[in-house]
Amino acid sequence: MRVSFCGVRGSTPSPGPEFVRYGGHTSCVALSHDGEQHRPTLLLDGGTGLRRLPDFLGDHPFRGTLLLTHLHWDHVQGLPFFSSGDHEGALVTLLLPPEDEHTDAEALLARMMSPPFFPIGPHQLRGDWRFGLVSSGTFEAEGFTVVAKEVPHKGGRTFGFRVSDGRSSVAYIPDHCPTALGDGPQGIGPYHEAVLELARDVDLLIHDSHLRAEEVAEEGSFGHAAAEYAVGLGNVAGARRVALFHHRPERTDTEVDRTVCRFAESPVPAIGAAEGTTLAL
Ligand SMILES: [Zn+2]
Ligand SMILES: [Zn+2]
């Protein structure tokens, strides 16, 4: 499969010359099967990186599934501007985490996308849109096998995903607060069962690296993980590569480079996820 980083930033977009190499769009990763001429059919999160889908589809509509880990702004704000999905020929299944057993997916999404916050609601997007719920467990989507597991974050239910095409696999855990479960071996959170299962032996682990280890004591309560945790999890779980993801908005290209350099000696190779790049697994 191919994994394309359409948006790698956390919290809010970061425009400006000091952010061009890693990119300013918020969380969105596009997955394509081999042999599909690089046409993504499974999207992970709907941050402003959704605006990059025409890079792959040109004027063609998106036809596939959009899985949301959770509903924070940096994971949904691309939706109203998703031109490949807001398209007469689009066929989109959007799945989001329920708040409880009574959740209506479309109504929940409309709380952030409807007047007076935005001129139209989700049901007014052009094309054929279906709204549904993600639940813990294993399911099929667009020919991929997806495992969804709830992970601790802050303010709303949050999932991590493991996606496999039968040959290769990727784990996507963009927002994760491991310290909510304790200090763990290095004081930056334990390597708990849910994330170990998601990341076990994956070809690529894409993980929350909003913080650096020394920032956790002060800022861990905001709901994020340190880059050191991401790489530590990759090592413990046997991942083949780790992509540091969800860079905090003020982290410049130079600063992300410095974070990545910390792991030059790590057994599992670590890269900084960069918008506009694609990895073939
Ligand atoms: Zn986020
Ligand atoms: Zn979040």
Short mmCIF file of C-alpha atoms and ligand atoms in Angstrom, two decimals:
data_model
loop_
_atom_site.label_atom_id
_atom_site.label_comp_id
_atom_site.label_asym_id
_atom_site.label_seq_id
_atom_site.Cartn_x
_atom_site.Cartn_y
_atom_site.Cartn_z
CA MET A 1 0.00 0.00 0.00
CA ARG A 2 1.00 3.61 -0.28
CA VAL A 3 0.76 6.02 2.61
CA SER A 4 0.56 9.70 1.70
CA PHE A 5 0.90 12.45 4.27
CA CYS A 6 -1.60 15.18 3.34
CA GLY A 7 -1.43 17.00 6.68
CA VAL A 8 0.94 16.32 9.59
CA ARG A 9 0.38 19.24 11.94
CA GLY A 10 -1.46 19.19 15.25
CA SER A 11 -3.90 21.65 16.81
CA THR A 12 -4.08 24.34 14.11
CA PRO A 13 -2.56 24.94 10.66
CA SER A 14 0.92 26.47 10.45
CA PRO A 15 1.45 28.59 7.36
CA GLY A 16 4.72 30.42 6.85
CA PRO A 17 8.21 30.03 5.42
CA GLU A 18 9.57 28.28 8.52
CA PHE A 19 7.08 25.42 8.08
CA VAL A 20 7.37 24.60 4.37
CA ARG A 21 9.37 21.38 4.54
CA TYR A 22 7.14 19.53 7.01
CA GLY A 23 4.03 21.42 5.96
CA GLY A 24 1.28 23.38 7.68
CA HIS A 25 -1.91 21.37 7.10
CA THR A 26 -3.51 19.47 9.97
CA SER A 27 -3.94 15.70 10.26
CA CYS A 28 -4.87 13.70 7.18
CA VAL A 29 -3.27 10.53 5.78
CA ALA A 30 -4.37 8.96 2.47
CA LEU A 31 -3.98 5.23 1.77
CA SER A 32 -3.93 3.63 -1.68
CA HIS A 33 -3.73 0.03 -2.75
CA ASP A 34 -0.87 -0.99 -5.00
CA GLY A 35 -1.79 -0.79 -8.65
CA GLU A 36 -4.46 1.86 -8.22
CA GLN A 37 -2.37 4.51 -9.92
CA HIS A 38 -2.08 6.18 -6.60
CA ARG A 39 -5.74 6.93 -6.09
CA PRO A 40 -6.43 6.95 -2.36
CA THR A 41 -9.58 5.15 -1.22
CA LEU A 42 -9.11 5.22 2.55
CA LEU A 43 -8.50 8.49 4.39
CA LEU A 44 -7.47 8.73 8.02
CA ASP A 45 -8.76 11.97 9.56
CA GLY A 46 -10.21 15.05 7.92
CA GLY A 47 -7.89 17.89 8.95
CA THR A 48 -7.09 20.66 6.51
CA GLY A 49 -4.78 18.22 4.68
CA LEU A 50 -7.97 16.98 2.97
CA ARG A 51 -7.48 19.92 0.64
CA ARG A 52 -4.52 18.07 -0.90
CA LEU A 53 -6.60 15.22 -2.36
CA PRO A 54 -6.69 16.84 -5.81
CA ASP A 55 -2.90 16.22 -5.85
CA PHE A 56 -3.85 12.57 -6.46
CA LEU A 57 -7.33 12.77 -7.98
CA GLY A 58 -7.11 15.89 -10.12
CA ASP A 59 -10.70 16.86 -10.92
CA HIS A 60 -12.00 13.35 -10.20
CA PRO A 61 -14.23 12.75 -7.19
CA PHE A 62 -13.14 10.88 -4.08
CA ARG A 63 -14.82 7.48 -3.79
CA GLY A 64 -13.96 5.75 -0.57
CA THR A 65 -14.04 5.87 3.21
CA LEU A 66 -13.00 8.61 5.59
CA LEU A 67 -12.22 7.35 9.10
CA LEU A 68 -12.02 9.88 11.91
CA THR A 69 -9.97 9.09 15.03
CA HIS A 70 -11.90 11.78 16.93
CA LEU A 71 -13.65 15.09 16.38
CA HIS A 72 -11.16 17.73 17.46
CA TRP A 73 -10.88 20.66 15.04
CA ASP A 74 -7.49 19.63 13.65
CA HIS A 75 -9.04 16.32 12.52
CA VAL A 76 -12.27 17.63 10.95
CA GLN A 77 -11.77 21.18 9.75
CA GLY A 78 -10.82 20.13 6.23
CA LEU A 79 -14.26 18.65 5.64
CA PRO A 80 -16.04 21.81 4.45
CA PHE A 81 -13.17 22.44 2.00
CA PHE A 82 -12.72 18.88 0.73
CA SER A 83 -13.26 19.61 -2.96
CA SER A 84 -12.71 15.97 -4.03
CA GLY A 85 -15.52 14.94 -1.67
CA ASP A 86 -17.81 17.94 -2.20
CA HIS A 87 -18.25 16.81 -5.79
CA GLU A 88 -21.23 15.52 -7.79
CA GLY A 89 -19.52 12.18 -8.43
CA ALA A 90 -18.26 11.61 -4.89
CA LEU A 91 -19.17 8.50 -2.93
CA VAL A 92 -18.00 8.92 0.65
CA THR A 93 -18.54 6.81 3.76
CA LEU A 94 -17.56 8.85 6.80
CA LEU A 95 -17.15 6.95 10.08
CA LEU A 96 -16.63 8.68 13.41
CA PRO A 97 -16.40 7.65 17.09
CA PRO A 98 -19.74 7.76 18.88
CA GLU A 99 -20.18 9.75 22.09
CA ASP A 100 -22.59 7.13 23.44
CA GLU A 101 -25.07 4.52 22.23
CA HIS A 102 -27.51 7.21 21.04
CA THR A 103 -25.06 9.05 18.77
CA ASP A 104 -26.32 10.11 15.34
CA ALA A 105 -23.09 10.50 13.33
CA GLU A 106 -24.38 13.19 10.97
CA ALA A 107 -26.00 15.22 13.76
CA LEU A 108 -22.80 15.08 15.81
CA LEU A 109 -20.73 16.31 12.88
CA ALA A 110 -23.26 19.07 12.20
CA ARG A 111 -22.43 20.57 15.59
CA MET A 112 -19.20 21.87 14.06
CA MET A 113 -20.40 22.21 10.47
CA SER A 114 -23.71 24.09 10.23
CA PRO A 115 -24.91 27.70 10.46
CA PRO A 116 -23.90 29.96 12.11
CA PHE A 117 -20.44 28.32 12.18
CA PHE A 118 -20.44 27.35 8.51
CA PRO A 119 -22.98 28.04 5.73
CA ILE A 120 -23.94 24.41 5.10
CA GLY A 121 -24.34 21.17 7.03
CA PRO A 122 -22.73 17.79 6.21
CA HIS A 123 -25.84 16.58 4.34
CA GLN A 124 -25.47 19.50 1.90
CA LEU A 125 -22.09 18.38 0.61
CA ARG A 126 -22.43 17.35 -3.02
CA GLY A 127 -22.18 13.69 -3.98
CA ASP A 128 -23.36 10.64 -2.08
CA TRP A 129 -22.30 10.87 1.57
CA ARG A 130 -23.06 8.25 4.21
CA PHE A 131 -22.39 8.86 7.88
CA GLY A 132 -21.76 6.08 10.39
CA LEU A 133 -19.95 5.13 13.56
CA VAL A 134 -16.63 3.48 14.32
CA SER A 135 -16.56 0.96 17.12
CA SER A 136 -13.73 -1.02 18.71
CA GLY A 137 -12.88 -4.15 16.79
CA THR A 138 -11.99 -5.31 13.30
CA PHE A 139 -13.80 -4.38 10.10
CA GLU A 140 -13.23 -4.14 6.36
CA ALA A 141 -13.07 -0.83 4.50
CA GLU A 142 -12.19 -0.39 0.83
CA GLY A 143 -10.37 -3.73 0.70
CA PHE A 144 -8.29 -2.95 3.79
CA THR A 145 -8.65 -4.67 7.17
CA VAL A 146 -8.97 -2.08 9.90
CA VAL A 147 -8.51 -2.66 13.62
CA ALA A 148 -9.88 0.17 15.78
CA LYS A 149 -8.97 0.57 19.45
CA GLU A 150 -9.80 3.34 21.87
CA VAL A 151 -6.79 5.23 23.24
CA PRO A 152 -6.59 7.83 26.01
CA HIS A 153 -6.58 11.46 24.80
CA LYS A 154 -8.46 14.43 26.19
CA GLY A 155 -11.97 15.66 25.55
CA GLY A 156 -13.93 13.10 23.54
CA ARG A 157 -13.54 9.46 22.59
CA THR A 158 -10.47 8.82 20.48
CA PHE A 159 -9.43 5.83 18.43
CA GLY A 160 -6.19 4.56 16.97
CA PHE A 161 -6.26 2.44 13.82
CA ARG A 162 -4.23 -0.39 12.37
CA VAL A 163 -4.73 -0.87 8.63
CA SER A 164 -3.51 -3.85 6.63
CA ASP A 165 -3.81 -4.83 2.99
CA GLY A 166 -2.79 -8.43 3.72
CA ARG A 167 0.86 -7.75 2.87
CA SER A 168 1.80 -4.63 4.76
CA SER A 169 0.41 -2.71 7.67
CA VAL A 170 0.36 0.75 9.17
CA ALA A 171 -0.69 1.94 12.63
CA TYR A 172 -2.13 5.45 12.93
CA ILE A 173 -2.29 6.93 16.44
CA PRO A 174 -2.16 10.70 15.93
CA ASP A 175 -3.54 11.88 19.29
CA HIS A 176 -2.64 9.88 22.37
CA CYS A 177 -2.09 10.75 26.02
CA PRO A 178 -0.30 7.73 27.51
CA THR A 179 0.46 9.56 30.77
CA ALA A 180 -3.28 9.38 31.51
CA LEU A 181 -2.53 5.73 32.37
CA GLY A 182 0.55 6.34 34.52
CA ASP A 183 4.22 7.28 34.28
CA GLY A 184 5.56 4.20 32.49
CA PRO A 185 9.24 3.19 32.37
CA GLN A 186 10.63 6.59 31.30
CA GLY A 187 8.04 8.82 32.95
CA ILE A 188 6.37 9.61 29.61
CA GLY A 189 3.61 7.01 29.79
CA PRO A 190 3.28 3.21 29.73
CA TYR A 191 3.28 1.07 26.59
CA HIS A 192 -0.23 -0.21 27.19
CA GLU A 193 -2.13 -3.06 25.61
CA ALA A 194 -4.28 -1.10 23.14
CA VAL A 195 -1.37 0.65 21.40
CA LEU A 196 0.86 -2.44 21.57
CA GLU A 197 -1.82 -4.37 19.69
CA LEU A 198 -2.21 -1.63 17.10
CA ALA A 199 1.53 -1.22 16.55
CA ARG A 200 2.69 -4.86 16.84
CA ASP A 201 5.14 -5.61 13.97
CA VAL A 202 3.69 -2.92 11.67
CA ASP A 203 5.69 -1.69 8.71
CA LEU A 204 5.00 1.89 9.74
CA LEU A 205 3.86 3.43 13.02
CA ILE A 206 2.49 6.97 12.62
CA HIS A 207 2.27 8.38 16.13
CA ASP A 208 1.56 11.53 18.09
CA SER A 209 4.86 13.39 18.62
CA HIS A 210 3.38 16.70 19.69
CA LEU A 211 5.75 16.97 22.65
CA ARG A 212 9.36 16.30 23.52
CA ALA A 213 10.08 14.24 26.64
CA GLU A 214 11.09 17.29 28.69
CA GLU A 215 7.75 18.99 27.90
CA VAL A 216 5.58 16.15 29.22
CA ALA A 217 5.66 17.14 32.90
CA GLU A 218 4.36 20.62 32.09
CA GLU A 219 2.13 19.93 29.08
CA GLY A 220 1.23 16.25 29.14
CA SER A 221 -2.16 17.12 30.62
CA PHE A 222 -3.15 18.71 27.27
CA GLY A 223 -3.57 15.19 25.92
CA HIS A 224 -0.48 14.39 23.84
CA ALA A 225 2.59 12.15 23.72
CA ALA A 226 6.30 12.82 23.36
CA ALA A 227 8.34 11.87 20.30
CA GLU A 228 10.40 9.69 22.68
CA TYR A 229 7.23 7.75 23.48
CA ALA A 230 6.44 7.26 19.78
CA VAL A 231 9.89 5.79 19.09
CA GLY A 232 9.86 3.80 22.35
CA LEU A 233 6.52 2.26 21.37
CA GLY A 234 7.89 1.47 17.92
CA ASN A 235 10.85 -0.36 19.52
CA VAL A 236 8.78 -2.27 22.08
CA ALA A 237 6.09 -3.25 19.54
CA GLY A 238 8.53 -4.32 16.83
CA ALA A 239 7.51 -1.68 14.26
CA ARG A 240 9.82 -1.40 11.26
CA ARG A 241 9.69 2.38 11.01
CA VAL A 242 8.21 5.26 13.02
CA ALA A 243 6.86 8.47 11.53
CA LEU A 244 6.73 11.31 14.06
CA PHE A 245 3.39 13.00 13.42
CA HIS A 246 1.12 15.77 14.75
CA HIS A 247 3.97 18.28 15.04
CA ARG A 248 2.92 21.10 17.32
CA PRO A 249 2.00 24.22 15.36
CA GLU A 250 4.92 26.39 16.50
CA ARG A 251 7.55 23.68 15.79
CA THR A 252 9.56 25.00 12.83
CA ASP A 253 11.23 22.79 10.22
CA THR A 254 14.57 23.19 12.02
CA GLU A 255 13.01 22.19 15.32
CA VAL A 256 11.34 19.11 13.84
CA ASP A 257 14.74 18.18 12.32
CA ARG A 258 16.29 18.48 15.78
CA THR A 259 13.62 16.22 17.27
CA VAL A 260 14.19 13.60 14.57
CA CYS A 261 17.97 13.76 15.16
CA ARG A 262 17.45 12.59 18.73
CA PHE A 263 16.70 9.13 17.33
CA ALA A 264 19.68 8.69 15.01
CA GLU A 265 20.88 5.74 17.14
CA SER A 266 17.44 4.20 17.70
CA PRO A 267 17.04 0.53 16.67
CA VAL A 268 13.80 1.43 14.87
CA PRO A 269 14.36 4.17 12.25
CA ALA A 270 12.39 7.37 12.88
CA ILE A 271 11.41 10.01 10.34
CA GLY A 272 9.49 13.25 10.65
CA ALA A 273 6.21 12.91 8.74
CA ALA A 274 6.28 15.56 5.99
CA GLU A 275 3.24 16.81 4.09
CA GLY A 276 3.29 15.95 0.41
CA THR A 277 5.38 12.80 0.81
CA THR A 278 4.34 9.21 0.10
CA LEU A 279 5.80 6.01 1.54
CA ALA A 280 5.40 2.69 -0.26
CA LEU A 281 5.11 -0.16 2.24
ZN ZN B 1 -4.99 16.53 17.05
ZN ZN B 2 -7.14 15.68 19.58
#
